[in-house]
mmCIF file of C-alpha atoms in Angstrom:
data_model
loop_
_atom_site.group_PDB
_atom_site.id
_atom_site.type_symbol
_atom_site.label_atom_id
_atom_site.label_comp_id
_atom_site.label_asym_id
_atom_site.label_seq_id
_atom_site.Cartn_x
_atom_site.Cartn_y
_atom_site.Cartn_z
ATOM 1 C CA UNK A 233 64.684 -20.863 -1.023
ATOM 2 C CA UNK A 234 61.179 -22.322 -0.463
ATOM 3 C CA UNK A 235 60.820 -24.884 2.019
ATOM 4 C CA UNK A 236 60.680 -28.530 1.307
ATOM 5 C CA UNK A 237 57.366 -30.156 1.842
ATOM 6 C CA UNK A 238 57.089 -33.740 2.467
ATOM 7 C CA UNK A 239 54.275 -35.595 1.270
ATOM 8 C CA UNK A 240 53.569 -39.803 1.378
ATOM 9 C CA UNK A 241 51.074 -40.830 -2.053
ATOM 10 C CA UNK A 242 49.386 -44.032 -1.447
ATOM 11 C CA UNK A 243 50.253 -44.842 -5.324
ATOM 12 C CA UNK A 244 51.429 -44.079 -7.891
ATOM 13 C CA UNK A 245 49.099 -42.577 -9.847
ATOM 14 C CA UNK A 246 48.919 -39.675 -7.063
ATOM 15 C CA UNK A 247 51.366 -38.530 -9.152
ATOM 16 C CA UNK A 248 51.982 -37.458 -13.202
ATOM 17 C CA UNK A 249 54.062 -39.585 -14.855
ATOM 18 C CA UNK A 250 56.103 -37.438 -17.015
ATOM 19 C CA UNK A 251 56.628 -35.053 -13.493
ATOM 20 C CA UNK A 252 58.323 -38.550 -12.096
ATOM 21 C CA UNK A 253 60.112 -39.544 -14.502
ATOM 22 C CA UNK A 254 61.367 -36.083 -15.329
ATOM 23 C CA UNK A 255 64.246 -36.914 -11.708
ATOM 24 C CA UNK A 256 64.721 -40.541 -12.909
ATOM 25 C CA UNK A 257 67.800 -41.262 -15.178
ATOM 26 C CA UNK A 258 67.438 -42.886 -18.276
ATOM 27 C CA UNK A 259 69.026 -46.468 -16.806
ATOM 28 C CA UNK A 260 66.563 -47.141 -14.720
ATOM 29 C CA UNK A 261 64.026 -48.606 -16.234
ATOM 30 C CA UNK A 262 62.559 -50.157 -12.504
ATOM 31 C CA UNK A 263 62.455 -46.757 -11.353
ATOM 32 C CA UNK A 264 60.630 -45.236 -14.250
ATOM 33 C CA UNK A 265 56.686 -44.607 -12.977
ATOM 34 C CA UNK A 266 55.389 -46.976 -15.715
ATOM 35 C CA UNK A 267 57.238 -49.524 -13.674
ATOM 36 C CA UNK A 268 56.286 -49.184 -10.452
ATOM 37 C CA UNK A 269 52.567 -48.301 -11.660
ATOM 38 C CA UNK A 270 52.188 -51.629 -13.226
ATOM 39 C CA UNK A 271 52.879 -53.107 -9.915
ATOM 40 C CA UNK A 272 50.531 -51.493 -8.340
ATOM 41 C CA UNK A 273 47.586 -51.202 -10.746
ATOM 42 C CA UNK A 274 48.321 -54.937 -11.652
ATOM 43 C CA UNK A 275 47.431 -56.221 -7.970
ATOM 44 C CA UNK A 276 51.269 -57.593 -7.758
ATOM 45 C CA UNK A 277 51.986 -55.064 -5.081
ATOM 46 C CA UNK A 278 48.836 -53.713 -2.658
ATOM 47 C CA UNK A 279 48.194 -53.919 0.791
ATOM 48 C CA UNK A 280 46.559 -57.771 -0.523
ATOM 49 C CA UNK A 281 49.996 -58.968 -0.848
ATOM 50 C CA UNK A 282 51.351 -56.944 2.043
ATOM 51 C CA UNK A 283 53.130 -54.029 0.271
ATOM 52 C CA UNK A 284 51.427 -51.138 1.196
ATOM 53 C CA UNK A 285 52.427 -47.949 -0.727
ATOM 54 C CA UNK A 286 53.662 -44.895 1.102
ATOM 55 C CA UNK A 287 56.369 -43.392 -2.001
ATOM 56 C CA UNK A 288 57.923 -40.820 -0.506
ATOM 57 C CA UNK A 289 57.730 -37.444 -2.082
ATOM 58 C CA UNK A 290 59.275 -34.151 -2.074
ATOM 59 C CA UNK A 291 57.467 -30.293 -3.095
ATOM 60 C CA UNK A 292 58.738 -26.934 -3.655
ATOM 61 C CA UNK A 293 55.863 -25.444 -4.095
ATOM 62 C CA UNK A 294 53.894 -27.379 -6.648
ATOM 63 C CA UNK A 295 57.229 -28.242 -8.296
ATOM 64 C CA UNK A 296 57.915 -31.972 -7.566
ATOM 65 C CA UNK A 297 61.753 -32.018 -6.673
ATOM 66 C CA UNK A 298 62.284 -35.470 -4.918
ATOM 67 C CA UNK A 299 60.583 -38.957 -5.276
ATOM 68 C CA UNK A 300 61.521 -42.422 -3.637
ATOM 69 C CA UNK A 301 59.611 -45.528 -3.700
ATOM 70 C CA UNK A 302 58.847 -46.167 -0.526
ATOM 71 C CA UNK A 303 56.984 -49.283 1.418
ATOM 72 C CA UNK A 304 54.674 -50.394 4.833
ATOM 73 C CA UNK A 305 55.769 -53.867 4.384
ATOM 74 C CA UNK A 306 53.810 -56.694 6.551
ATOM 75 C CA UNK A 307 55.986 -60.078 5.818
ATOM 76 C CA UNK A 308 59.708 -59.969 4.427
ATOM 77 C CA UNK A 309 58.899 -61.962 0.989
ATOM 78 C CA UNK A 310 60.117 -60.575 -2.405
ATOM 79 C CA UNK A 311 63.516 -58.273 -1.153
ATOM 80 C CA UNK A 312 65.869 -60.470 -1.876
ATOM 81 C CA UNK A 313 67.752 -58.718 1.630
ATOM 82 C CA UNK A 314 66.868 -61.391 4.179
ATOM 83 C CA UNK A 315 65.750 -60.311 7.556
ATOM 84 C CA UNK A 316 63.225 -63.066 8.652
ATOM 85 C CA UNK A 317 65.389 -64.230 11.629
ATOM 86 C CA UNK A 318 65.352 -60.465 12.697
ATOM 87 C CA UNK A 319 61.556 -60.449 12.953
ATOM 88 C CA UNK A 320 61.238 -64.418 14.523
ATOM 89 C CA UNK A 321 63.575 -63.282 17.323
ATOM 90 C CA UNK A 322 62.075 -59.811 17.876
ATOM 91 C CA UNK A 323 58.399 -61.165 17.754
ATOM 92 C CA UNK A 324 59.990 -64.209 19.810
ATOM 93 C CA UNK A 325 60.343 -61.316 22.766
ATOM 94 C CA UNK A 326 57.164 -60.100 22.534
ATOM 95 C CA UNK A 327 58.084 -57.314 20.129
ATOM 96 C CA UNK A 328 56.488 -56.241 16.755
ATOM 97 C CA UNK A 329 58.831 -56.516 13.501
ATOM 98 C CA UNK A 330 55.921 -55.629 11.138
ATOM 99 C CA UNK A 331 54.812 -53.261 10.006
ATOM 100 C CA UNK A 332 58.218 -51.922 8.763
ATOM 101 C CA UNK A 333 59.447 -49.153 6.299
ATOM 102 C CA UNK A 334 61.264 -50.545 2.735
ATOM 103 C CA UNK A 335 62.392 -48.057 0.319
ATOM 104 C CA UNK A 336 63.362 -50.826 -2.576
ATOM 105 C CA UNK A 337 61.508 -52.013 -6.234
ATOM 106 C CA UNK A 338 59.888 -54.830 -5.502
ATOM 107 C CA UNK A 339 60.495 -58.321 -6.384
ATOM 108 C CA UNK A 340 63.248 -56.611 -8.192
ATOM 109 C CA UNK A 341 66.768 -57.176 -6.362
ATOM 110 C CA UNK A 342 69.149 -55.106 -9.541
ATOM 111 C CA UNK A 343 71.273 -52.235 -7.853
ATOM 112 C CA UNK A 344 70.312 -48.655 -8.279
ATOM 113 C CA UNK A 345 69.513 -45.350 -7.243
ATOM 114 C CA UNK A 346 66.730 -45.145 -4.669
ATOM 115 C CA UNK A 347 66.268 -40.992 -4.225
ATOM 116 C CA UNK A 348 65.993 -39.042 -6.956
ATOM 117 C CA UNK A 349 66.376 -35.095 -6.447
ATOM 118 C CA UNK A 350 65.908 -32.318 -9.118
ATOM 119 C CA UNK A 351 69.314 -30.291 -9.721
ATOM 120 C CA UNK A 352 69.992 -27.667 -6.848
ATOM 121 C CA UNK A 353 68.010 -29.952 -4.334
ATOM 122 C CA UNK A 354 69.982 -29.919 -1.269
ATOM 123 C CA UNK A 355 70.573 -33.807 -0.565
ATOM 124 C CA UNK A 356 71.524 -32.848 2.841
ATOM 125 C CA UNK A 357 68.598 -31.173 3.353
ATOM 126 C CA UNK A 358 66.684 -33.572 1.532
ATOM 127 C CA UNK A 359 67.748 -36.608 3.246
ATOM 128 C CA UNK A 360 67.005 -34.836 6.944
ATOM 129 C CA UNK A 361 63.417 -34.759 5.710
ATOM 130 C CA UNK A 362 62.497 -37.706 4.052
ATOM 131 C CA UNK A 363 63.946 -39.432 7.142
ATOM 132 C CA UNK A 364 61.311 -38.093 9.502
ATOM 133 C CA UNK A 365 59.201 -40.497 7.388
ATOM 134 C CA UNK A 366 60.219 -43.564 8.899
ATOM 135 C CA UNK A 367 61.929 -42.315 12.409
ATOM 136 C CA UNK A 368 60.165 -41.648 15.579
ATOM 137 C CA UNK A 369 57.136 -43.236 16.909
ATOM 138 C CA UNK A 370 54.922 -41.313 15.215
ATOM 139 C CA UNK A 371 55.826 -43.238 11.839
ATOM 140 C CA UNK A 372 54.849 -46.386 13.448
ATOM 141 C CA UNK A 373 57.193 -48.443 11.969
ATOM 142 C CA UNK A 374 59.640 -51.210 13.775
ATOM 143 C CA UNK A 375 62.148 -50.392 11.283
ATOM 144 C CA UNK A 376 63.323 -48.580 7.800
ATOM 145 C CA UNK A 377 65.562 -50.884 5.232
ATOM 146 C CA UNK A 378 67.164 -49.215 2.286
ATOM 147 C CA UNK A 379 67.832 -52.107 0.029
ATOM 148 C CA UNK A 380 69.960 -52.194 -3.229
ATOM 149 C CA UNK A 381 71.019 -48.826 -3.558
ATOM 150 C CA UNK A 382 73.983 -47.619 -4.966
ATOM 151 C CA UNK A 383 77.163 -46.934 -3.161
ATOM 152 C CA UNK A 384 77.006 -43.484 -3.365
ATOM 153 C CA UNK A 385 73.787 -43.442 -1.737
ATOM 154 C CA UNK A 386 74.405 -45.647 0.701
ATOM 155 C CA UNK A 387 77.292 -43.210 1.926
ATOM 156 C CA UNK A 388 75.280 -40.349 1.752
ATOM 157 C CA UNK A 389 72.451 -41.484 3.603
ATOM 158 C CA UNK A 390 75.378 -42.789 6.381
ATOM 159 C CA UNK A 391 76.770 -39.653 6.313
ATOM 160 C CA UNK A 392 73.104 -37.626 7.579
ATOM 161 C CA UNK A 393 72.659 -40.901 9.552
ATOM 162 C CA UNK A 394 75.854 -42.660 11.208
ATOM 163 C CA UNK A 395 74.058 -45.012 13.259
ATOM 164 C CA UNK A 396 72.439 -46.923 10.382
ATOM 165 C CA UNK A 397 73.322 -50.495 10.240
ATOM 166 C CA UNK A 398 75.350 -52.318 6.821
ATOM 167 C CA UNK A 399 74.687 -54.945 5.654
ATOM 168 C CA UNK A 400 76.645 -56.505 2.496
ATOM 169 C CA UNK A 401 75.698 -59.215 -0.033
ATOM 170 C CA UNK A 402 77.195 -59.960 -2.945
ATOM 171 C CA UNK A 403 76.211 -60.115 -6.868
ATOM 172 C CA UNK A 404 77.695 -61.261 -10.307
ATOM 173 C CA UNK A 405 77.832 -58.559 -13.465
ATOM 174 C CA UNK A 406 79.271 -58.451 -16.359
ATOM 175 C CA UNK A 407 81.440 -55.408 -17.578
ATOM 176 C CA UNK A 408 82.330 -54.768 -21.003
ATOM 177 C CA UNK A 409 86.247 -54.298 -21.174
ATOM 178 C CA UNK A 410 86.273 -53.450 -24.879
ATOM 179 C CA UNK A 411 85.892 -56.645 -26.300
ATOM 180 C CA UNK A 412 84.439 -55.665 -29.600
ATOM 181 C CA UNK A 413 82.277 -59.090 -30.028
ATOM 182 C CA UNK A 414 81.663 -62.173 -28.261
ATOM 183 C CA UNK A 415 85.008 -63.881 -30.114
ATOM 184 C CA UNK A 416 86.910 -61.171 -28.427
ATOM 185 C CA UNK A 417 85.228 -61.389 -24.860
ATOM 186 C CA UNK A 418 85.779 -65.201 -25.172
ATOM 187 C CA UNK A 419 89.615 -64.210 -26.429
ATOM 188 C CA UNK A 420 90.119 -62.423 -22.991
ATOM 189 C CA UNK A 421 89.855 -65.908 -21.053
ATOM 190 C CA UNK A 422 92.054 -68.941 -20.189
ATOM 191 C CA UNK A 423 91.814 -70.922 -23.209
ATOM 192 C CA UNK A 424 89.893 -73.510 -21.055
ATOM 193 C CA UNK A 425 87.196 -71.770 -20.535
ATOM 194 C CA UNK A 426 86.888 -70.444 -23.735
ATOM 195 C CA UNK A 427 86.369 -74.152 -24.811
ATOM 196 C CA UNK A 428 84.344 -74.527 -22.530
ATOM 197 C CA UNK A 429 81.978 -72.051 -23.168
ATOM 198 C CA UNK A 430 81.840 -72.972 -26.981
ATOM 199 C CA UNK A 431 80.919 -76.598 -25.985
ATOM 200 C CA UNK A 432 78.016 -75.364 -23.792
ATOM 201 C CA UNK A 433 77.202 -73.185 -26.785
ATOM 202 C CA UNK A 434 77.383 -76.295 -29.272
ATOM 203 C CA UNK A 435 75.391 -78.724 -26.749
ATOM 204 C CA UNK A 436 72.746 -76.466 -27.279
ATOM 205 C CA UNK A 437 72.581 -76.417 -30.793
ATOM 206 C CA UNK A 438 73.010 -79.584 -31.131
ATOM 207 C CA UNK A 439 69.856 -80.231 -29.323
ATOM 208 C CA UNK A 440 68.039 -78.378 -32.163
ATOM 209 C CA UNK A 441 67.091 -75.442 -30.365
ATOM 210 C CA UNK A 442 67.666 -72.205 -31.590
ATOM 211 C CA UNK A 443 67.520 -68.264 -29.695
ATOM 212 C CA UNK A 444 66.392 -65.204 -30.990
ATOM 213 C CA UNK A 445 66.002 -61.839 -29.652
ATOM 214 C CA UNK A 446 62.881 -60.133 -29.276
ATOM 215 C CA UNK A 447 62.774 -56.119 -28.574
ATOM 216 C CA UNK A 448 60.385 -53.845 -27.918
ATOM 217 C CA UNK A 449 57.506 -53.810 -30.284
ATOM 218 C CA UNK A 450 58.532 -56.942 -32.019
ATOM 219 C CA UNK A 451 57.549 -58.767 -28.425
ATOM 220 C CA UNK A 452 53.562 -59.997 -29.900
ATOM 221 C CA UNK A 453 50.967 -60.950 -26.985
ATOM 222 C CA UNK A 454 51.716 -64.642 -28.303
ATOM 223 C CA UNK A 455 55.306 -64.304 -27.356
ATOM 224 C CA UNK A 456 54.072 -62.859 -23.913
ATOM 225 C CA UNK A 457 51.810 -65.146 -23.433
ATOM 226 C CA UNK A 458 54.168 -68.216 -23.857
ATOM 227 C CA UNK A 459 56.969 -66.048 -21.565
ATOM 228 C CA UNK A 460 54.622 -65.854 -18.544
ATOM 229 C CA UNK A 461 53.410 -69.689 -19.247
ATOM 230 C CA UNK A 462 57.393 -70.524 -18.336
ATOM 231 C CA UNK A 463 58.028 -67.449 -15.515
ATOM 232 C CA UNK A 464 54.681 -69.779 -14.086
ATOM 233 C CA UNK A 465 56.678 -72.687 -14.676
ATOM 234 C CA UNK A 466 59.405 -71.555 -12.966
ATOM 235 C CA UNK A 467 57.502 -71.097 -9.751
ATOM 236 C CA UNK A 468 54.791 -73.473 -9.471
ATOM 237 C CA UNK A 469 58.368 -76.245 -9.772
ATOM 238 C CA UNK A 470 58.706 -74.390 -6.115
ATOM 239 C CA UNK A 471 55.496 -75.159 -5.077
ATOM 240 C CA UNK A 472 53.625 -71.582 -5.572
ATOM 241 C CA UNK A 473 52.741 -68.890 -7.898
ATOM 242 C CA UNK A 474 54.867 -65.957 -9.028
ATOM 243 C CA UNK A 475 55.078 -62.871 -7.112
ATOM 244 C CA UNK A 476 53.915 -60.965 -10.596
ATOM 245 C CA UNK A 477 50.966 -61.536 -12.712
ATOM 246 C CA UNK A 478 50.354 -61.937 -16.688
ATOM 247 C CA UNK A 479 48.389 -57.939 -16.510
ATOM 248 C CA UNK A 480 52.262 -56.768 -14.728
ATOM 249 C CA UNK A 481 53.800 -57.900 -17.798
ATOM 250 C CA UNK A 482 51.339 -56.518 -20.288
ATOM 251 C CA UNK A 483 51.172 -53.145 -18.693
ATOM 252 C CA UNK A 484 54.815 -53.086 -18.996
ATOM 253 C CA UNK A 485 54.492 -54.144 -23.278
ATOM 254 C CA UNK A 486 51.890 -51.518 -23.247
ATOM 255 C CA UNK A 487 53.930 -48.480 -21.472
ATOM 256 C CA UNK A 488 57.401 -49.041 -21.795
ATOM 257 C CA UNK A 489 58.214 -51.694 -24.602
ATOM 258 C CA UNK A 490 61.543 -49.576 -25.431
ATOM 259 C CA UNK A 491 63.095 -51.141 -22.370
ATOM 260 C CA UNK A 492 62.154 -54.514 -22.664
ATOM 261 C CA UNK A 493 64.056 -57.864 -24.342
ATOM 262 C CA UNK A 494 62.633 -61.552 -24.845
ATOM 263 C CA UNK A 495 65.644 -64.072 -25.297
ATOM 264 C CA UNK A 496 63.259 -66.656 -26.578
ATOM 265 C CA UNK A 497 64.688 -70.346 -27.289
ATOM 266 C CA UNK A 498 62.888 -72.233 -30.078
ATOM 267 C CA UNK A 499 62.597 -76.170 -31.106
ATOM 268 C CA UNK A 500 61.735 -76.695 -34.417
ATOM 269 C CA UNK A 501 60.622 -73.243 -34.756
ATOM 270 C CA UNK A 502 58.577 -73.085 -31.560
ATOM 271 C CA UNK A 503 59.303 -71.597 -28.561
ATOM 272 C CA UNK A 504 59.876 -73.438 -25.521
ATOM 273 C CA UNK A 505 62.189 -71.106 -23.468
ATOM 274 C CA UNK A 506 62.550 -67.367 -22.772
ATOM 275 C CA UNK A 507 64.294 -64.793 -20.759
ATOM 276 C CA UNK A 508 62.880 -61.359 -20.715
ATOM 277 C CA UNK A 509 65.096 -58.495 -19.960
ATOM 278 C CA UNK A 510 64.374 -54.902 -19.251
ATOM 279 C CA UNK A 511 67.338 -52.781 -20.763
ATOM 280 C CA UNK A 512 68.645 -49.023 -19.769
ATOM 281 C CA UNK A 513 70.315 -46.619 -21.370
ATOM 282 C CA UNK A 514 73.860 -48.377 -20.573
ATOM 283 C CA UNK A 515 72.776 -51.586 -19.093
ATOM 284 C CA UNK A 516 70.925 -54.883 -19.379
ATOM 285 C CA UNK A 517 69.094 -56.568 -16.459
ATOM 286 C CA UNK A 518 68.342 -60.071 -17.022
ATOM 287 C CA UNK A 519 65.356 -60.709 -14.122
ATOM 288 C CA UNK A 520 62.978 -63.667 -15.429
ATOM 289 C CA UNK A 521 63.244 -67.408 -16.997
ATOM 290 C CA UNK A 522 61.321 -70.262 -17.623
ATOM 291 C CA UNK A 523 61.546 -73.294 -19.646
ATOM 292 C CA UNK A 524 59.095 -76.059 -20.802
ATOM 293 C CA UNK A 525 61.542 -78.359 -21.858
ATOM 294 C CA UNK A 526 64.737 -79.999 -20.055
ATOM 295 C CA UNK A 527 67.642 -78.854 -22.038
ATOM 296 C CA UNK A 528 71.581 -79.143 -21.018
ATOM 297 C CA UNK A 529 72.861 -75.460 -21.088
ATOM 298 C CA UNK A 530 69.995 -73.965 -21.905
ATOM 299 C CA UNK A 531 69.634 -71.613 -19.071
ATOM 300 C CA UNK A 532 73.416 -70.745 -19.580
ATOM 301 C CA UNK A 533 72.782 -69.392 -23.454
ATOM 302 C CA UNK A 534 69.616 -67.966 -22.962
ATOM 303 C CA UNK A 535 70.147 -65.895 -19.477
ATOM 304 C CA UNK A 536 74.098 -65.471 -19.419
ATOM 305 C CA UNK A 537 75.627 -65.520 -23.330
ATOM 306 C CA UNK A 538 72.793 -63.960 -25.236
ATOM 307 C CA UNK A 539 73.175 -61.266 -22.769
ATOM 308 C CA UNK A 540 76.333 -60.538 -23.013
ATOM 309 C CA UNK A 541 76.173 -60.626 -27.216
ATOM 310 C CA UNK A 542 73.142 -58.437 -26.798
ATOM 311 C CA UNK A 543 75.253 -55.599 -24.862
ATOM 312 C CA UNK A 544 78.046 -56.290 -26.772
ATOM 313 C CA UNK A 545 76.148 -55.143 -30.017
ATOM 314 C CA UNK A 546 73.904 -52.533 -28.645
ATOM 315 C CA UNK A 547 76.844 -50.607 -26.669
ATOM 316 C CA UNK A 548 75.933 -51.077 -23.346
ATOM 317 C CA UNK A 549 78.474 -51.412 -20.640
ATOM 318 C CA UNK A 550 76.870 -53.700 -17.832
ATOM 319 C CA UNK A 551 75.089 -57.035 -17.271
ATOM 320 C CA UNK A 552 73.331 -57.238 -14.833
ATOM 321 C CA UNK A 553 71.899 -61.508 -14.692
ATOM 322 C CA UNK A 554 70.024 -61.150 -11.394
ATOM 323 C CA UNK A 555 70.992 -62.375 -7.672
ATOM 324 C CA UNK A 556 72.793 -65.794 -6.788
ATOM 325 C CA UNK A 557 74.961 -68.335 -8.874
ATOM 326 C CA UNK A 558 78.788 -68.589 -7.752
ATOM 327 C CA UNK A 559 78.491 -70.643 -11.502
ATOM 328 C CA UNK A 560 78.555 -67.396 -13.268
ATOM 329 C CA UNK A 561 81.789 -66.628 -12.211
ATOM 330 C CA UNK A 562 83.459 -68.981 -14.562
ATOM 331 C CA UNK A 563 81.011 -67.067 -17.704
ATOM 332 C CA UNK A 564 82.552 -63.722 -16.672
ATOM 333 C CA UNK A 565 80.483 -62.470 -14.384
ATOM 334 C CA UNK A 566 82.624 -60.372 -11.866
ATOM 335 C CA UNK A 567 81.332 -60.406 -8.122
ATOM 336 C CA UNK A 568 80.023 -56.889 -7.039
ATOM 337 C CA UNK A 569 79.845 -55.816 -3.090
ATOM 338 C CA UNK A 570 76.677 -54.750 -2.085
ATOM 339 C CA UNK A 571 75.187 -52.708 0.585
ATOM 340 C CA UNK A 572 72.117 -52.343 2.475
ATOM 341 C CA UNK A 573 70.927 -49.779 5.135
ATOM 342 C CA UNK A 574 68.839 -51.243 8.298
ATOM 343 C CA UNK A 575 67.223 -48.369 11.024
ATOM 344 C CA UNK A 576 66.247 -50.590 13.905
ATOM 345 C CA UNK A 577 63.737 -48.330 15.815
ATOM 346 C CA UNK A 578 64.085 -50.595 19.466
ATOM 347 C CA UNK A 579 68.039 -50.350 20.837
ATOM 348 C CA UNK A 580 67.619 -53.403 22.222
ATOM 349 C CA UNK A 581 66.943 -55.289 18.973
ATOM 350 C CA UNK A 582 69.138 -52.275 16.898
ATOM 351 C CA UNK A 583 72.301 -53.520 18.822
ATOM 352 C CA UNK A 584 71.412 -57.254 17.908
ATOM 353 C CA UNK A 585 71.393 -56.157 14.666
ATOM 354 C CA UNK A 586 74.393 -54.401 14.470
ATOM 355 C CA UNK A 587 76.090 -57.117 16.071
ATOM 356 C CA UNK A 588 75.111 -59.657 13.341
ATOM 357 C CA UNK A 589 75.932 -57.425 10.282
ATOM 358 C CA UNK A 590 79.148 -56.718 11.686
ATOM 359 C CA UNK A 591 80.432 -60.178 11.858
ATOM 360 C CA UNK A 592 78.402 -61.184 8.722
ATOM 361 C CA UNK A 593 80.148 -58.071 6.810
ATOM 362 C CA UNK A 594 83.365 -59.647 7.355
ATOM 363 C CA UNK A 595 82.250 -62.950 5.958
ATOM 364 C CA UNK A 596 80.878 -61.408 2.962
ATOM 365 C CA UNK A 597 84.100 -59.233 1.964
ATOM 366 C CA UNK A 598 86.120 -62.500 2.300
ATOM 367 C CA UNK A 599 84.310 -63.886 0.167
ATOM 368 C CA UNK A 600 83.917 -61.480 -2.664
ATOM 369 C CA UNK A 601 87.850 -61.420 -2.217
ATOM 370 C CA UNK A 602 88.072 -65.035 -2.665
ATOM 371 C CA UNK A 603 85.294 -65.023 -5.311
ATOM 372 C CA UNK A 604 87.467 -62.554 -7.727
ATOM 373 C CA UNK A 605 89.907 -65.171 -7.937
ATOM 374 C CA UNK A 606 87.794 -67.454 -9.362
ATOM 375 C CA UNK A 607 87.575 -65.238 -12.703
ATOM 376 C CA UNK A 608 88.271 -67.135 -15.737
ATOM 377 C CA UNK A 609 90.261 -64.135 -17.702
ATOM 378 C CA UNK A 610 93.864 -64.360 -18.443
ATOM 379 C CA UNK A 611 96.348 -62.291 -16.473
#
């Protein structure tokens, strides 16, 4: 069998699109090279805002059989995997924490795969070689993280690498369990949260507003304009900018409008609120929101129920809102264990490390435990 060759692209466009996206499922839109090139030709992601591109790619000859997205990251913003005490105490000791290897989307904390190999790729063999990537002091890298992959992935990449350090976090998704329509997902709860759910959906129609959905080509540069007028919004209440910028959003109209929803809210037939969406083949990832006006339950509709209607009408299986909100437990939203990977280059700092995630692990699978009682379906 030819040998595998590994080779790092500085971008994207190193690389044909259709030869990409010929490894990548079809529900995984943030995977998809339109994606990840609109980050990148955009200005969102460059070594300016301290994501430097090294994707990390696999050759049998000139037959592309592996890709992964793959990071020199100089700060720790926009991964959603927190590691900023890691680097203060490390650089505290005179060490350097940056720059370090991140194979993740960024800006973009939804689970998925991370590696994708063409059939009769060895992922043994596979693995062994992208790692010399990011081990060895040749890479030049503190550290590699691995960050919202899925569990299969994580245990495969434990299994070529045993000494690479877990660490779990949790999410909220949604799961259809053959409710038909929204009636019959609110029929599988305690009867008071189906009331209260109604109410919340009654408060906001009785504040005049109304939602619609927008999809695919039906999204206009006016409704894409207003959308990144409230993701601005949304940040600039924080006191800064969004990580992405109004060209990221129209490269992704322009490339891949299939996979993209607007959940736009409306006040006397204008809009005021949105959610935009990007949607797979089997499941829905809610990632941005912004709002102009002050509305009681707004956010609820517009980023949790309309959601959940949408899948429930289109087929798809899975909701995924986005990270944080112990609230979303009482819409339906099941909590989901997560795993990261951490290679700690220094033992000194690795066993720190280790030490930290182990006790933290603990905490974080009580919780989840805890958290699935707090489900508002009937038993």
């Amino acid at each position: 069998m030819t040998q595998l060759v590994l080779q790092e692209l500085p971008a994207m466009e190193a690389v044909p699109a259709a030869a990409w996206n010929a490894l990548i499922g079809d529900d995984h839109p943030f995977l998809r090279h339109e994606f990840l090139h609109a980050l990148e030709a955009s200005g969102s992601v460059s070594a300016a805002t301290g994501w430097v591109p090294r994707h990390l790619t696999l050759w049998q000859g000139e037959a592309l059989v592996g890709v992964m997205p793959h990071y020199h990251k100089h700060h720790s913003f926009g991964e959603y995997v927190f590691d900023w005490n890691w680097a203060d105490a490390w650089e505290r000791t005179g060490g350097r924490y940056y720059p370090k290897g991140l194979t993740a989307i960024p800006y973009t904390p939804a689970p998925g795969p991370r590696l994708a190999l063409a059939e009769g790729i060895d992922p043994l063999a596979a693995r062994e070689r992208l790692a010399t990537a990011w081990e060895g002091e040749a890479a030049g890298l503190s550290s590699w993280h691995l960050l919202f992959a899925e569990d299969a992935e994580v245990a495969a990449w434990q299994a070529v690498r045993p000494g690479l350090v877990a660490r779990h976090g949790v999410q909220f998704q949604w799961r259809d369990a053959g409710y038909g329509d929204f009636d019959g997902f609110l029929a599988a709860m305690t009867s008071k949260r189906r009331k209260a759910i109604r109410r919340e959906r009654r408060i906001v129609a009785d504040q005049g507003l109304t939602l619609h959905r927008l999809a695919g080509e039906a999204i206009d540069a006016a409704a894409l304009a207003h959308f990144f007028r409230c993701y601005e919004i949304t940040y600039l209440e924080r006191g800064r900018h969004g990580y992405l910028n109004l060209d990221f959003f129209h490269r992704l109209r322009a490339t891949m409008p299939e996979s993209l929803l607007l959940v736009q809210a409306r006040l006397d037939g204008k809009p005021v609120a949105v959610a935009l969406c990007l949607q797979g083949s089997r499941t829905l990832y809610g990632r941005y929101w912004g709002s102009e006006v002050m509305a009681d339950c707004l956010h609820f509709e517009a980023c949790y129920y309309q959601g959940i209607e949408h899948c429930l009408e289109r087929g798809l299986d899975v909701f995924d809102p986005g990270t944080q909100g112990e609230h979303k437990l009482a819409r339906g939203f099941a909590p989901r264990l997560l795993t990261s990977l951490h290679h700690i280059a220094d033992p000194r700092l690795g066993d720190a490390v280790a030490r930290f995630c182990e006790g933290e692990r603990a905490q974080v699978r009580a919780y989840c435990a805890a958290a699935e009682q707090g489900l508002p379906f009937r038993t």
